[in-house]
mmCIF file of C-alpha atoms in Angstrom:
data_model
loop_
_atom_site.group_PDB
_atom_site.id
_atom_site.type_symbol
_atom_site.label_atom_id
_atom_site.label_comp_id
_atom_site.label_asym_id
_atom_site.label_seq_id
_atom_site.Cartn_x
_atom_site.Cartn_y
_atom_site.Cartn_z
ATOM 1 C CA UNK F 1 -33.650 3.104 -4.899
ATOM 2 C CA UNK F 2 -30.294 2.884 -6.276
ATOM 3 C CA UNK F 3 -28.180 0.464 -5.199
ATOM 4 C CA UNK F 4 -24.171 -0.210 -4.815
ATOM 5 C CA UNK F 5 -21.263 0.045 -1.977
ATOM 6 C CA UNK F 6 -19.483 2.620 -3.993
ATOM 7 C CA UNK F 7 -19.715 4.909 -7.307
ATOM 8 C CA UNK F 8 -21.607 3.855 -9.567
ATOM 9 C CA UNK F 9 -25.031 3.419 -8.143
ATOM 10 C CA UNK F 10 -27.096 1.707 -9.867
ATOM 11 C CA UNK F 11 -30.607 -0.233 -10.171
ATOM 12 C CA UNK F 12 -29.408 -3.745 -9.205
ATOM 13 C CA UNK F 13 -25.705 -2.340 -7.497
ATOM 14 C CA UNK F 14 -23.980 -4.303 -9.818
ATOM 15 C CA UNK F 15 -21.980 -1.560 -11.583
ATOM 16 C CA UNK F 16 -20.929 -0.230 -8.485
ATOM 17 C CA UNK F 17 -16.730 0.122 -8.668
ATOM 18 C CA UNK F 18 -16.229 -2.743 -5.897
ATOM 19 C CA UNK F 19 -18.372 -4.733 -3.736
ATOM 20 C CA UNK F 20 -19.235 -4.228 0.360
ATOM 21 C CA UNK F 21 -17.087 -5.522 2.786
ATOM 22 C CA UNK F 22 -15.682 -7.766 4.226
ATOM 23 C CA UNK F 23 -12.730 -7.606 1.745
ATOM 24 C CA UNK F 24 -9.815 -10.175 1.122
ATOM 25 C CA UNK F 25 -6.503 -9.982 -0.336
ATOM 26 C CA UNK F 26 -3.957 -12.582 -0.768
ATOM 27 C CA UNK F 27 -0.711 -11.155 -2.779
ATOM 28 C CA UNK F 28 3.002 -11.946 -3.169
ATOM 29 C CA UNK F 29 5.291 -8.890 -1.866
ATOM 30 C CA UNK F 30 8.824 -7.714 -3.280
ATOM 31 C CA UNK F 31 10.205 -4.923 -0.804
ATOM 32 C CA UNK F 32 13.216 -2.917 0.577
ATOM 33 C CA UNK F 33 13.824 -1.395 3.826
ATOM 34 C CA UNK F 34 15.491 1.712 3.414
ATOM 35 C CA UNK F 35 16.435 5.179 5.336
ATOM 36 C CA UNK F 36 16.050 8.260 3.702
ATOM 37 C CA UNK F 37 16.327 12.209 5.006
ATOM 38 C CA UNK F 38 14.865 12.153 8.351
ATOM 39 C CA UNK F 39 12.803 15.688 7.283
ATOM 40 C CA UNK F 40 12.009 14.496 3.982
ATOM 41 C CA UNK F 41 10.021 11.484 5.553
ATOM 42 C CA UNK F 42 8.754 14.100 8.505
ATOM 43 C CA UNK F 43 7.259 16.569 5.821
ATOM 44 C CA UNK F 44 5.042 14.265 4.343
ATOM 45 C CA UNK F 45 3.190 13.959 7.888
ATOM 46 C CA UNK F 46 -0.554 14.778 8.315
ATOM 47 C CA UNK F 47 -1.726 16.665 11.197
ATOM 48 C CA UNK F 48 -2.528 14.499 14.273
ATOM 49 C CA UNK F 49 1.253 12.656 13.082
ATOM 50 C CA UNK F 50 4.893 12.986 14.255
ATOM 51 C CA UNK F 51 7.918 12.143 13.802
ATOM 52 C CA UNK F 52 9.580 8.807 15.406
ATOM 53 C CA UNK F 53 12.303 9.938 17.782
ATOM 54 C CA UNK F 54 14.135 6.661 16.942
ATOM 55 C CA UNK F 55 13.530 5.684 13.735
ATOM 56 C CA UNK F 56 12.966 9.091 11.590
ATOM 57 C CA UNK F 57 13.705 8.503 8.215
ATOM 58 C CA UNK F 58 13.094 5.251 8.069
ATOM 59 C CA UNK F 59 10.820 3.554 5.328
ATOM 60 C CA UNK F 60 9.818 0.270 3.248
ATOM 61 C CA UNK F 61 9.332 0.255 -0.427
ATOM 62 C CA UNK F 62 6.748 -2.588 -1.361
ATOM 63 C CA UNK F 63 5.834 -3.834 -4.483
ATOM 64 C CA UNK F 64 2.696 -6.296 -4.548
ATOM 65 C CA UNK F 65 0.778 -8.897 -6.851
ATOM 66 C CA UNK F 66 -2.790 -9.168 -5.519
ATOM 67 C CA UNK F 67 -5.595 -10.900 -5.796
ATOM 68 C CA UNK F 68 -9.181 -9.938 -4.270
ATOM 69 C CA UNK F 69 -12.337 -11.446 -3.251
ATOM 70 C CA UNK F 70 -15.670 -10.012 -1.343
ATOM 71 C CA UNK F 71 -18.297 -12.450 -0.636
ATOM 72 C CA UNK F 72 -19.895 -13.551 -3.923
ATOM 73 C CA UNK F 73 -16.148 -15.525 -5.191
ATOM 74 C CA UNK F 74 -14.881 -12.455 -7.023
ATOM 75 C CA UNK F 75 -11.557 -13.834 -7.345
ATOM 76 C CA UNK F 76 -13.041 -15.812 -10.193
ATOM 77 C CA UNK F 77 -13.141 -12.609 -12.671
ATOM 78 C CA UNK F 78 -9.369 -12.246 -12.157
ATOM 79 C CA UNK F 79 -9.741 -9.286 -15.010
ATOM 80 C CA UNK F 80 -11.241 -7.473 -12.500
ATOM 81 C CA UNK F 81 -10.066 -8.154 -9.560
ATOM 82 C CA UNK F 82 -6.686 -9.124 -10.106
ATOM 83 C CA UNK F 83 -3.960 -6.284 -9.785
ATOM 84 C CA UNK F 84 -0.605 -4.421 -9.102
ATOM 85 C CA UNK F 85 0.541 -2.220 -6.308
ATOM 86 C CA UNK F 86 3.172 -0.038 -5.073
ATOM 87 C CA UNK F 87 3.722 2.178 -2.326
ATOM 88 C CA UNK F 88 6.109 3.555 0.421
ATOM 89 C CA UNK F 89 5.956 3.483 4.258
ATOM 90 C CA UNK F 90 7.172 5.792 6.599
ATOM 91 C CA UNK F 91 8.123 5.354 10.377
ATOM 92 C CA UNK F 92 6.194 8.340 12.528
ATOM 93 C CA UNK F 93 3.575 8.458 16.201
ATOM 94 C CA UNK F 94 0.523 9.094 16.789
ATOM 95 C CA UNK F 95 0.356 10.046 20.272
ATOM 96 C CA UNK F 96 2.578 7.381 21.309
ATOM 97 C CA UNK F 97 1.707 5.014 19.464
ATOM 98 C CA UNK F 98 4.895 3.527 16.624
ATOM 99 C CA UNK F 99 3.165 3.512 13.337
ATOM 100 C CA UNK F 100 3.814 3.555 9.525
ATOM 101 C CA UNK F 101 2.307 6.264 7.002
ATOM 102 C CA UNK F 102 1.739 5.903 3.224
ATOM 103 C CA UNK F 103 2.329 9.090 1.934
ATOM 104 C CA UNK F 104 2.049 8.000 -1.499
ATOM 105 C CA UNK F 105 0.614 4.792 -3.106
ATOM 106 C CA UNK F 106 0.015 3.773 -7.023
ATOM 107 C CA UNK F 107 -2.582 0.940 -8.555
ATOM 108 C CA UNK F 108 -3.296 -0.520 -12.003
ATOM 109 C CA UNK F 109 -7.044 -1.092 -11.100
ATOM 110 C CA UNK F 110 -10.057 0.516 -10.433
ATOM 111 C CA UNK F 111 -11.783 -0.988 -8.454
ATOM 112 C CA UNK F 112 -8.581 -1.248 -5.500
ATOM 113 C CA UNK F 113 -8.587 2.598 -6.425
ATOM 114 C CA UNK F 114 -12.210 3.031 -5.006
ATOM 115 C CA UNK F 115 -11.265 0.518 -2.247
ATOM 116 C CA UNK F 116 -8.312 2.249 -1.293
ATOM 117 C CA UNK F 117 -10.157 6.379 -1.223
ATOM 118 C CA UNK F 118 -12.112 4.220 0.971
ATOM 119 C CA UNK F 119 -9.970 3.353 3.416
ATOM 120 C CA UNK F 120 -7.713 6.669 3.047
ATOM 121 C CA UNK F 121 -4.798 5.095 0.863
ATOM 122 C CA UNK F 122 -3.939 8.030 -1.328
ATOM 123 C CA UNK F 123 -3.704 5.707 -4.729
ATOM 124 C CA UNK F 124 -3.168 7.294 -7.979
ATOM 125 C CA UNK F 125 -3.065 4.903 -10.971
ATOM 126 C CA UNK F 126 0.331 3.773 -12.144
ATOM 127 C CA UNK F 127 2.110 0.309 -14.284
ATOM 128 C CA UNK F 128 3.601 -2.020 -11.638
ATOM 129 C CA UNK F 129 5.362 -5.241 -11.758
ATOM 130 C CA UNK F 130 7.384 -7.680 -10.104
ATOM 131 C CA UNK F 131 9.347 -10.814 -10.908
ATOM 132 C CA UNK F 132 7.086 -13.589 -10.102
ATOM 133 C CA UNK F 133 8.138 -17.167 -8.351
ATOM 134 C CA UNK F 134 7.161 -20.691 -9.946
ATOM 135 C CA UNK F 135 6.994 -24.247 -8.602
ATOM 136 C CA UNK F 136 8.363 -25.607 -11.766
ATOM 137 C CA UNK F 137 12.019 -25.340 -12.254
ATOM 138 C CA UNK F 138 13.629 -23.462 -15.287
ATOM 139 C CA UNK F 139 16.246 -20.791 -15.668
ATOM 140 C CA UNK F 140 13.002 -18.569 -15.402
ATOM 141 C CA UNK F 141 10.950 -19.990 -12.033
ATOM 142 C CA UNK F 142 13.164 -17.616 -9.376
ATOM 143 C CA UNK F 143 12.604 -20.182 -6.828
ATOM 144 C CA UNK F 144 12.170 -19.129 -3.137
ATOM 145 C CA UNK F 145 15.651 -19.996 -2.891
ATOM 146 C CA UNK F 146 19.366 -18.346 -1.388
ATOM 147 C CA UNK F 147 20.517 -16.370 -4.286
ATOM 148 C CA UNK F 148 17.543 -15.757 -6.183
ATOM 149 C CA UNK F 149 16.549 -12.602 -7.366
ATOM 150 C CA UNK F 150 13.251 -11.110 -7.540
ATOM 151 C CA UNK F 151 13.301 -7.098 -9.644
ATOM 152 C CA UNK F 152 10.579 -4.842 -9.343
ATOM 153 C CA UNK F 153 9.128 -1.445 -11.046
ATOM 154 C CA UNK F 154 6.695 1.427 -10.896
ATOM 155 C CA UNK F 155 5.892 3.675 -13.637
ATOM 156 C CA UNK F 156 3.133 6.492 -14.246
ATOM 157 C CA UNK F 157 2.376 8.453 -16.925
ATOM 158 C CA UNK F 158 5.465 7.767 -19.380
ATOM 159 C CA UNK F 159 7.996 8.236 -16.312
ATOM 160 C CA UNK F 160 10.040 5.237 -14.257
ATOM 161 C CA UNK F 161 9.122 6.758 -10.862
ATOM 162 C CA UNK F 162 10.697 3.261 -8.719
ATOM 163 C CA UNK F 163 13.024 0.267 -9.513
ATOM 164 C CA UNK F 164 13.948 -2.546 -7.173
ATOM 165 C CA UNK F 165 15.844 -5.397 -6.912
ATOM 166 C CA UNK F 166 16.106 -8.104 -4.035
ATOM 167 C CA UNK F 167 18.306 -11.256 -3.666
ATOM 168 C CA UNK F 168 17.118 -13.937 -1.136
ATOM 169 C CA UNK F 169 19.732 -14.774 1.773
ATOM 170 C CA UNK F 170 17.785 -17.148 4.338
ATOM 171 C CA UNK F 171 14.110 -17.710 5.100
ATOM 172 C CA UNK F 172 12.295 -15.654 8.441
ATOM 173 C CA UNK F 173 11.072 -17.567 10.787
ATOM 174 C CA UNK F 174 8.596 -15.389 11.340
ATOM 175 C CA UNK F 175 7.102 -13.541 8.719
ATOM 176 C CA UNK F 176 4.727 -10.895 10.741
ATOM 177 C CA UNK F 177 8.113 -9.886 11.806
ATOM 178 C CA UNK F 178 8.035 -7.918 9.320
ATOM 179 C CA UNK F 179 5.226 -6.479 9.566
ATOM 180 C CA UNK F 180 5.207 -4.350 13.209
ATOM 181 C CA UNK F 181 3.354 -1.789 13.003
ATOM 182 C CA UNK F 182 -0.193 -0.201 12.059
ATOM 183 C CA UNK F 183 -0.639 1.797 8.857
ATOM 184 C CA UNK F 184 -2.114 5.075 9.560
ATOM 185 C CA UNK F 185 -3.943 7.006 6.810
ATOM 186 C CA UNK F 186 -5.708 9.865 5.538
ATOM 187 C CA UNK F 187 -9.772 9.729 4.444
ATOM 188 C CA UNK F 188 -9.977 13.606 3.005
ATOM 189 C CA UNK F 189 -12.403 14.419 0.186
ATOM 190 C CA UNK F 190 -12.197 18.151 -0.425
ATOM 191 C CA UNK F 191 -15.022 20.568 -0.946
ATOM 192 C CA UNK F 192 -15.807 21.869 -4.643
ATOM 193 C CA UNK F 193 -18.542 24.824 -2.940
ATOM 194 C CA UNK F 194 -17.414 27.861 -3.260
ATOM 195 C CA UNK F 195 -16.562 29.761 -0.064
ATOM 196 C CA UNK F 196 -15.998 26.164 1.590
ATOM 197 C CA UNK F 197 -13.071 24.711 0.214
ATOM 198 C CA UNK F 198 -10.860 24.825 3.128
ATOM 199 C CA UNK F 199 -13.793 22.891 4.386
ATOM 200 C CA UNK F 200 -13.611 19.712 3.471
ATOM 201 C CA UNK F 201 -16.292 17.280 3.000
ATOM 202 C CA UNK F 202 -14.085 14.177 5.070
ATOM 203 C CA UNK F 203 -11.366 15.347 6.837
ATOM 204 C CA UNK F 204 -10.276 12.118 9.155
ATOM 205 C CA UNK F 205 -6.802 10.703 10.264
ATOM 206 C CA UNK F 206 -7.826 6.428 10.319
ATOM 207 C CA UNK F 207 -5.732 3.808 11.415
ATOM 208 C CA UNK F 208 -5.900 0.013 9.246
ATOM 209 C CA UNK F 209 -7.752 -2.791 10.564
ATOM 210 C CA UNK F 210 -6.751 -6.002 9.466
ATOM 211 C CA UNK F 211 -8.089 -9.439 10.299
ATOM 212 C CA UNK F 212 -6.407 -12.954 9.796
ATOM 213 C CA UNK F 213 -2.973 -11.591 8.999
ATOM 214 C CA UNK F 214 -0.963 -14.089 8.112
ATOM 215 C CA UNK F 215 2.506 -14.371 6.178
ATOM 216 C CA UNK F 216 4.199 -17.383 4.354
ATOM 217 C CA UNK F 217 7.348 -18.036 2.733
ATOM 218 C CA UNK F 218 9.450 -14.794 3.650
ATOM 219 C CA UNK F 219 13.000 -14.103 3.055
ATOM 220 C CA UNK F 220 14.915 -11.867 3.650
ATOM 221 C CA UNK F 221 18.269 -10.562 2.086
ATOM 222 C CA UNK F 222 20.086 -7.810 0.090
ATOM 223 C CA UNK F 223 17.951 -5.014 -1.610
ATOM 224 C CA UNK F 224 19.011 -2.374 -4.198
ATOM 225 C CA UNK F 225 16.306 0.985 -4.529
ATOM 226 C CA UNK F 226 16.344 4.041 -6.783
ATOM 227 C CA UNK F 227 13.660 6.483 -6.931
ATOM 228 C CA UNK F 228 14.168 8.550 -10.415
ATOM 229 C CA UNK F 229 13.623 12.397 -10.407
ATOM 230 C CA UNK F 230 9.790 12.357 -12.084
ATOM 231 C CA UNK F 231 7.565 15.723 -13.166
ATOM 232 C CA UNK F 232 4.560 16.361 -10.916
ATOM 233 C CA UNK F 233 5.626 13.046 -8.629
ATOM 234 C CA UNK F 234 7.379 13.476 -4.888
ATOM 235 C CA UNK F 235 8.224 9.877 -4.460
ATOM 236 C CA UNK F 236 12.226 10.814 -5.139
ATOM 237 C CA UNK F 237 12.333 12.884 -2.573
ATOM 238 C CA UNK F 238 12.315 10.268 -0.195
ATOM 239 C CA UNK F 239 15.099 8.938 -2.087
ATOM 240 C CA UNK F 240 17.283 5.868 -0.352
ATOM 241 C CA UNK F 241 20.548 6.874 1.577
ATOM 242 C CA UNK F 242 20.663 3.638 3.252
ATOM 243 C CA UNK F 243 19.794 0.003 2.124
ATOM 244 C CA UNK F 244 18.761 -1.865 5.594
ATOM 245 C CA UNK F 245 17.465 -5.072 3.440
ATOM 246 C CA UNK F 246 15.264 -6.735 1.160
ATOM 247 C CA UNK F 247 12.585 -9.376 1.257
ATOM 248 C CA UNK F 248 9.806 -11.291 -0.345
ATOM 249 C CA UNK F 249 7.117 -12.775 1.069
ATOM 250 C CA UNK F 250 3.162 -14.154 0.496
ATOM 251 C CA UNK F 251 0.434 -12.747 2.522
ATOM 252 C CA UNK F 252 -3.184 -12.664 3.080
ATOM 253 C CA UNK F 253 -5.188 -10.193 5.125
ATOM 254 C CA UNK F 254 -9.097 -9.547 5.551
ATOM 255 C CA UNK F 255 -10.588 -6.295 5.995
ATOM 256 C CA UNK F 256 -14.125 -4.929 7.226
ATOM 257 C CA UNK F 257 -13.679 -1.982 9.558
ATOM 258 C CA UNK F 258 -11.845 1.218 10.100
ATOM 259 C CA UNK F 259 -10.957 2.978 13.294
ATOM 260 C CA UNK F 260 -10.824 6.393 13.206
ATOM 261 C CA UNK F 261 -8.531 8.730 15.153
ATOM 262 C CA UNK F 262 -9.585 12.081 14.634
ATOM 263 C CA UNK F 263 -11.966 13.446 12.837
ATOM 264 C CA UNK F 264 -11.083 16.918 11.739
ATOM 265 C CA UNK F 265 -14.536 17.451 9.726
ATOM 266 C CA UNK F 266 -17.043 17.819 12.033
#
């Protein structure tokens, strides 16, 4: 019997793409809270989705070094499991519920790619990075410090598709502050039959579960986003007309579960 979590199965599971849950991520996080055009960010909406009354158009840009583990210290093969992520949130309901919505999301790594068709992030692969923070001082370190700058990028297939740039102002008290609300997301895997592909295979609007939130060191300041016009990419339509802030901040998160809200499949 073939063996392994995800694609590839194999005899012994071992080739499989990434490992069962539970999952763990710790990661450092550049980001900007923006608002855009109030039906740009409501045409990106799945069925089951709607806009925020209050808060329409309004989104967060994040930009995140990660590190993973599963159960058997994966962390330790940091060519693997090490990697790079951007994506955008928007503000919209479910029901009435306040939640965020990642309409589009990019990855250096294959294995958070399988992780994240998973969960129903809708990753495509991309070149991210981020200016990193060091202990050590030097015209280099950008301490977590008033006045420090952290810049940030996102690139796929030849074309700049994001560039950031935040400069710390004071510390957060409270770092889950900024994060308040759930991520809602989309599990569909489409049909290649013919005669059934407006049937798909998964069809299911999911909400995040995370366990053991917890964020360190955030600041908060000034942030500057640009989302450049890029062929077969929609990210710059959801193109900044309003800077709200920026921020940096550490986090680590566990997940092993997924709670569906509809499930338009069956």
């Amino acid at each position: 019997m073939l063996k392994g979590f995800t694609v590839p199965k194999s005899p012994f599971g071992q080739a499989a793409l990434t490992p069962p849950p539970p999952w763990h991520y710790a990661g450092d996080a550049v980001g900007v809270e923006f608002w855009t055009d109030p039906d740009a960010t409501a045409a990106t909406l799945p069925n089951g989705l709607s806009p925020d009354p209050e808060s329409n158009g309004h989104a967060v840009m994040l930009f995140l070094d990660w590190q993973f583990t599963a159960q058997d210290d994966e962390y330790l093969e940091p060519a693997r499991y090490q990697y790079r992520e951007a994506f955008v949130l928007v503000d919209a309901m479910y029901v009435d519920i306040p939640v965020m919505w990642c309409p589009y999301i990019y990855v250096d790594n294959d294995a958070a790619l399988a992780r994240g068709w998973t969960q129903g992030f809708p990753k495509k692969t991309g070149s991210i990075f981020q200016t990193r923070s060091f202990v050590a001082p030097g015209p280099a370190a950008a301490p977590m410090a008033s006045g420090s700058r952290f810049g940030a990028s996102l690139s796929a297939h030849g074309q700049r598709l994001a560039e950031a740039c935040v400069t710390l102002r004071e510390p957060v008290e409270d770092g889950l502050s900024l994060l308040g609300r759930p991520t809602v997301l989309l599990r569909y895997f489409p049909s290649l039959v013919a005669g059934r592909r407006d049937k798909p295979a998964v069809d299911e609007l999911a909400m995040s579960v995370t366990d053991n939130l917890t964020v360190a060191g955030a600041w908060i300041g000034t942030g500057e986003l640009n989302f450049p016009d890029a062929n077969g990419e929609e990210l710059h339509s959801l193109a900044p007309r309003r800077i709200e802030s920026g921020f940096r901040y550490s986090l680590s998160y566990s997940t092993s579960d997924l709670k569906i809200l509809e499930d338009r499949a069956l």
